[in-house]
Amino acid sequence: MPLTNRQLEQYRSEGYAAGGRILDDRQLERLRAEIDTMISELPPGQRPENMPSLHYRNRYLLELLLSDPLVDVAEQILGPDVSLFTVYIISKRPEDGLAVDWHQDVPFFPIDPMATFTLWLAVDDSDRENGCMCVVPGSHRERVVYRHRVNLDGGTTLPLLLREEDVANPAHVELRAGEYSVHDPFILHGSSPNTSARRRCGITIKYIANDVSIDRTFVSPSGFDWNNLRLFPARGNAGRANQFPGA
């Protein structure tokens, strides 16, 4: 389902919104099977909390993320000319799933203008018990990039994180499997470790307006390879997306 007018207004005013069910049971079953296979194929010792760009080699995942229901949501936020930008599968294992430290998305993205957002797709139920995403409502409004510190040895999912004093009055974004949420790249967000007996798997799907510029020389603290980023036009006039390698 696309965002309702009320949900879209919440996204604009508070920086996030929880949408409804966007995958049916058949799609969810297939998606889980594909992700289970991808996790089983990880190199020994590699954790599943941060698996980027798996849609490059998984046709089912790519076609799902370019399907009308998801792209309809992207068009509501970005307008009619959009591409699939970056994709990360974040699967927190039961009992020892890693936290995602508080951060903004903007320091990770070398784009101008910052015409992107995240559609967070719940593969499993995501709730307080198993480490659902939390956000600070309204923290996106001033369009300020907070000073992040680099921590490559913190035992968490991301290398950039905020000071705890920057975070106040977080809201929990609880979703059932097959549902989605959206959040602004400037909003403060993170999630707790998963100490429950259940997995918490979700996909962070970022779409982008096709008239942005991308600095492919950017050296990301996360190690993401911007030089070989592949954009996949999703709808409308491809525009500058044609300058970049695609499918």
CSV table of C-alpha atoms in Angstrom, one decimal:
chain,number,residue,atom,x,y,z
A,1,MET,CA,0.0,0.0,0.0
A,2,PRO,CA,1.2,3.5,-0.7
A,3,LEU,CA,1.4,6.1,2.1
A,4,THR,CA,-1.9,7.7,3.0
A,5,ASN,CA,-2.1,11.4,3.1
A,6,ARG,CA,-1.8,11.3,6.9
A,7,GLN,CA,1.3,9.1,6.8
A,8,LEU,CA,2.9,11.3,4.1
A,9,GLU,CA,2.3,14.4,6.3
A,10,GLN,CA,3.8,12.6,9.3
A,11,TYR,CA,6.9,11.8,7.1
A,12,ARG,CA,7.3,15.4,6.2
A,13,SER,CA,6.7,16.8,9.7
A,14,GLU,CA,8.3,14.1,11.9
A,15,GLY,CA,10.8,12.6,9.5
A,16,TYR,CA,9.3,9.1,9.5
A,17,ALA,CA,6.1,7.1,9.1
A,18,ALA,CA,5.0,3.5,9.3
A,19,GLY,CA,3.2,2.3,6.2
A,20,GLY,CA,1.0,-0.7,5.9
A,21,ARG,CA,1.5,-4.2,4.5
A,22,ILE,CA,3.3,-4.1,1.2
A,23,LEU,CA,4.2,-7.8,0.6
A,24,ASP,CA,1.7,-10.6,0.5
A,25,ASP,CA,2.4,-14.0,2.1
A,26,ARG,CA,3.7,-15.5,-1.1
A,27,GLN,CA,6.2,-12.7,-1.7
A,28,LEU,CA,7.3,-12.8,1.9
A,29,GLU,CA,7.9,-16.5,1.9
A,30,ARG,CA,10.0,-16.2,-1.3
A,31,LEU,CA,11.9,-13.2,0.0
A,32,ARG,CA,12.8,-15.1,3.2
A,33,ALA,CA,14.0,-18.1,1.3
A,34,GLU,CA,16.2,-15.9,-0.9
A,35,ILE,CA,17.7,-14.2,2.1
A,36,ASP,CA,18.2,-17.4,4.0
A,37,THR,CA,20.2,-18.7,1.0
A,38,MET,CA,22.3,-15.5,0.9
A,39,ILE,CA,23.1,-15.7,4.6
A,40,SER,CA,24.1,-19.3,4.2
A,41,GLU,CA,26.5,-18.3,1.5
A,42,LEU,CA,28.4,-15.7,3.6
A,43,PRO,CA,32.1,-16.4,4.1
A,44,PRO,CA,32.9,-18.1,7.4
A,45,GLY,CA,32.9,-15.6,10.3
A,46,GLN,CA,31.0,-12.8,8.4
A,47,ARG,CA,28.0,-11.6,10.3
A,48,PRO,CA,24.7,-10.9,8.5
A,49,GLU,CA,24.0,-7.4,10.0
A,50,ASN,CA,25.3,-5.5,7.1
A,51,MET,CA,25.0,-7.1,3.7
A,52,PRO,CA,25.2,-4.5,0.9
A,53,SER,CA,24.1,-4.6,-2.7
A,54,LEU,CA,22.9,-8.2,-2.8
A,55,HIS,CA,20.4,-7.1,-5.5
A,56,TYR,CA,23.3,-6.9,-7.9
A,57,ARG,CA,23.3,-10.6,-8.2
A,58,ASN,CA,19.9,-11.7,-7.0
A,59,ARG,CA,17.3,-11.1,-9.7
A,60,TYR,CA,14.3,-11.8,-7.6
A,61,LEU,CA,15.4,-9.2,-5.0
A,62,LEU,CA,16.1,-6.6,-7.7
A,63,GLU,CA,12.7,-7.1,-9.4
A,64,LEU,CA,10.9,-6.9,-6.1
A,65,LEU,CA,12.6,-3.6,-5.2
A,66,LEU,CA,11.7,-2.2,-8.7
A,67,SER,CA,8.1,-3.4,-8.5
A,68,ASP,CA,5.2,-0.9,-8.6
A,69,PRO,CA,4.1,-1.0,-4.9
A,70,LEU,CA,7.6,0.0,-3.7
A,71,VAL,CA,8.3,2.5,-6.4
A,72,ASP,CA,4.9,4.0,-5.9
A,73,VAL,CA,6.0,5.0,-2.4
A,74,ALA,CA,9.3,6.4,-3.8
A,75,GLU,CA,7.4,8.5,-6.2
A,76,GLN,CA,5.2,9.9,-3.4
A,77,ILE,CA,8.4,11.2,-1.7
A,78,LEU,CA,10.8,12.0,-4.5
A,79,GLY,CA,8.6,12.7,-7.5
A,80,PRO,CA,8.1,10.8,-10.8
A,81,ASP,CA,11.8,10.3,-11.8
A,82,VAL,CA,13.4,7.9,-9.5
A,83,SER,CA,16.1,5.1,-9.4
A,84,LEU,CA,17.0,2.4,-6.9
A,85,PHE,CA,20.0,3.7,-5.1
A,86,THR,CA,21.5,1.5,-2.4
A,87,VAL,CA,20.3,-1.7,-0.6
A,88,TYR,CA,21.4,-3.2,2.6
A,89,ILE,CA,20.1,-6.4,4.3
A,90,ILE,CA,20.4,-6.1,8.0
A,91,SER,CA,19.7,-9.4,9.7
A,92,LYS,CA,20.1,-9.5,13.5
A,93,ARG,CA,20.7,-13.0,14.7
A,94,PRO,CA,18.8,-14.2,17.8
A,95,GLU,CA,20.4,-13.6,21.1
A,96,ASP,CA,23.5,-11.8,19.9
A,97,GLY,CA,22.3,-9.6,17.1
A,98,LEU,CA,24.4,-6.4,16.9
A,99,ALA,CA,23.0,-2.9,17.6
A,100,VAL,CA,22.9,-0.1,15.0
A,101,ASP,CA,24.4,3.0,16.7
A,102,TRP,CA,22.6,6.3,16.5
A,103,HIS,CA,23.4,8.1,13.3
A,104,GLN,CA,22.1,10.0,10.3
A,105,ASP,CA,22.2,8.6,6.8
A,106,VAL,CA,23.5,11.9,5.2
A,107,PRO,CA,27.2,11.4,6.2
A,108,PHE,CA,27.3,8.2,4.2
A,109,PHE,CA,25.9,9.6,1.0
A,110,PRO,CA,28.0,11.7,-1.4
A,111,ILE,CA,25.1,13.2,-3.3
A,112,ASP,CA,23.8,16.6,-4.2
A,113,PRO,CA,21.1,17.5,-3.6
A,114,MET,CA,20.2,15.1,-0.8
A,115,ALA,CA,17.2,13.8,-2.7
A,116,THR,CA,16.8,10.3,-1.2
A,117,PHE,CA,15.0,8.5,1.6
A,118,THR,CA,14.9,5.0,3.1
A,119,LEU,CA,12.1,2.5,2.7
A,120,TRP,CA,12.6,0.0,5.6
A,121,LEU,CA,11.1,-3.3,4.6
A,122,ALA,CA,10.4,-5.8,7.5
A,123,VAL,CA,11.3,-9.4,6.5
A,124,ASP,CA,10.6,-10.5,10.1
A,125,ASP,CA,8.4,-8.9,12.8
A,126,SER,CA,10.4,-6.0,14.2
A,127,ASP,CA,9.6,-4.9,17.7
A,128,ARG,CA,11.2,-3.6,20.9
A,129,GLU,CA,12.0,-7.1,22.0
A,130,ASN,CA,14.2,-8.0,19.0
A,131,GLY,CA,15.7,-4.6,18.4
A,132,CYS,CA,13.4,-2.6,16.1
A,133,MET,CA,14.5,0.8,14.7
A,134,CYS,CA,14.1,3.8,16.8
A,135,VAL,CA,14.0,7.4,15.6
A,136,VAL,CA,14.0,10.9,17.1
A,137,PRO,CA,10.9,12.5,15.6
A,138,GLY,CA,11.4,15.9,14.1
A,139,SER,CA,15.2,15.7,14.2
A,140,HIS,CA,15.4,16.1,10.4
A,141,ARG,CA,13.7,19.5,10.3
A,142,GLU,CA,16.8,21.8,10.5
A,143,ARG,CA,18.6,19.8,7.8
A,144,VAL,CA,21.8,19.8,10.0
A,145,VAL,CA,24.4,17.2,9.7
A,146,TYR,CA,25.5,16.2,13.2
A,147,ARG,CA,29.1,15.5,14.0
A,148,HIS,CA,29.6,11.8,14.0
A,149,ARG,CA,32.6,10.0,15.4
A,150,VAL,CA,34.3,7.0,13.7
A,151,ASN,CA,34.5,3.7,15.6
A,152,LEU,CA,35.7,0.8,13.6
A,153,ASP,CA,36.0,-1.5,16.6
A,154,GLY,CA,32.8,-0.9,18.5
A,155,GLY,CA,31.1,-4.3,17.8
A,156,THR,CA,28.2,-2.6,16.2
A,157,THR,CA,26.8,-2.5,12.6
A,158,LEU,CA,28.0,1.0,11.5
A,159,PRO,CA,31.4,2.8,11.8
A,160,LEU,CA,29.8,6.3,12.3
A,161,LEU,CA,27.9,7.1,15.4
A,162,LEU,CA,26.6,10.0,17.3
A,163,ARG,CA,27.1,11.0,20.9
A,164,GLU,CA,24.3,9.7,23.2
A,165,GLU,CA,23.5,13.3,24.3
A,166,ASP,CA,22.4,14.1,20.8
A,167,VAL,CA,19.5,11.6,21.2
A,168,ALA,CA,16.3,12.5,23.1
A,169,ASN,CA,12.8,11.0,23.3
A,170,PRO,CA,13.1,8.3,20.7
A,171,ALA,CA,10.1,6.5,19.2
A,172,HIS,CA,10.1,2.8,18.4
A,173,VAL,CA,9.1,1.9,14.8
A,174,GLU,CA,7.5,-1.5,15.3
A,175,LEU,CA,6.5,-3.4,12.2
A,176,ARG,CA,5.0,-6.8,11.3
A,177,ALA,CA,6.7,-8.9,8.6
A,178,GLY,CA,5.7,-7.6,5.2
A,179,GLU,CA,5.1,-4.0,6.4
A,180,TYR,CA,7.4,-1.0,5.8
A,181,SER,CA,8.4,2.3,7.1
A,182,VAL,CA,10.0,5.4,5.6
A,183,HIS,CA,12.5,7.8,7.0
A,184,ASP,CA,14.3,11.0,6.0
A,185,PRO,CA,18.1,10.9,5.6
A,186,PHE,CA,18.6,13.7,8.2
A,187,ILE,CA,16.6,12.0,11.0
A,188,LEU,CA,18.5,10.5,14.0
A,189,HIS,CA,17.9,6.8,14.2
A,190,GLY,CA,19.4,3.5,15.5
A,191,SER,CA,18.4,0.3,17.1
A,192,SER,CA,19.3,-1.9,20.1
A,193,PRO,CA,20.9,-5.3,20.0
A,194,ASN,CA,18.7,-8.3,19.5
A,195,THR,CA,18.8,-10.4,22.7
A,196,SER,CA,15.6,-12.2,22.0
A,197,ALA,CA,15.1,-15.7,20.7
A,198,ARG,CA,13.8,-14.4,17.3
A,199,ARG,CA,15.7,-13.1,14.3
A,200,ARG,CA,15.1,-9.5,13.2
A,201,CYS,CA,15.7,-9.1,9.5
A,202,GLY,CA,14.9,-6.1,7.4
A,203,ILE,CA,16.1,-4.4,4.2
A,204,THR,CA,17.0,-0.7,4.0
A,205,ILE,CA,16.1,0.3,0.5
A,206,LYS,CA,17.1,3.7,-0.7
A,207,TYR,CA,15.7,5.4,-3.8
A,208,ILE,CA,17.1,8.5,-5.3
A,209,ALA,CA,15.8,11.3,-7.6
A,210,ASN,CA,17.4,11.1,-11.0
A,211,ASP,CA,18.7,14.7,-11.1
A,212,VAL,CA,21.3,14.3,-8.4
A,213,SER,CA,25.0,14.3,-8.7
A,214,ILE,CA,27.1,11.6,-7.1
A,215,ASP,CA,30.7,12.0,-6.1
A,216,ARG,CA,32.1,8.6,-7.0
A,217,THR,CA,35.5,9.6,-5.5
A,218,PHE,CA,34.1,9.7,-2.0
A,219,VAL,CA,35.9,7.4,0.5
A,220,SER,CA,33.2,6.0,2.8
A,221,PRO,CA,34.1,5.0,6.3
A,222,SER,CA,31.8,2.1,5.8
A,223,GLY,CA,34.0,0.8,2.9
A,224,PHE,CA,31.2,1.1,0.4
A,225,ASP,CA,32.5,1.1,-3.2
A,226,TRP,CA,30.9,4.3,-4.7
A,227,ASN,CA,33.0,4.1,-7.8
A,228,ASN,CA,31.2,0.9,-8.8
A,229,LEU,CA,27.7,1.9,-7.5
A,230,ARG,CA,25.0,0.6,-9.9
A,231,LEU,CA,21.9,2.6,-10.2
A,232,PHE,CA,18.7,1.0,-11.5
A,233,PRO,CA,16.2,3.4,-13.1
A,234,ALA,CA,12.8,2.7,-11.6
A,235,ARG,CA,10.4,5.2,-13.1
A,236,GLY,CA,10.2,8.3,-15.3
A,237,ASN,CA,13.0,10.1,-17.1
A,238,ALA,CA,16.3,8.4,-16.2
A,239,GLY,CA,18.2,11.8,-16.4
A,240,ARG,CA,21.6,11.7,-14.9
A,241,ALA,CA,21.0,8.0,-13.9
A,242,ASN,CA,22.1,7.3,-17.5
A,243,GLN,CA,25.6,8.4,-16.6
A,244,PHE,CA,26.1,5.6,-14.2
A,245,PRO,CA,26.4,1.8,-14.8
A,246,GLY,CA,23.2,0.0,-14.3
A,247,ALA,CA,21.9,-3.5,-14.8
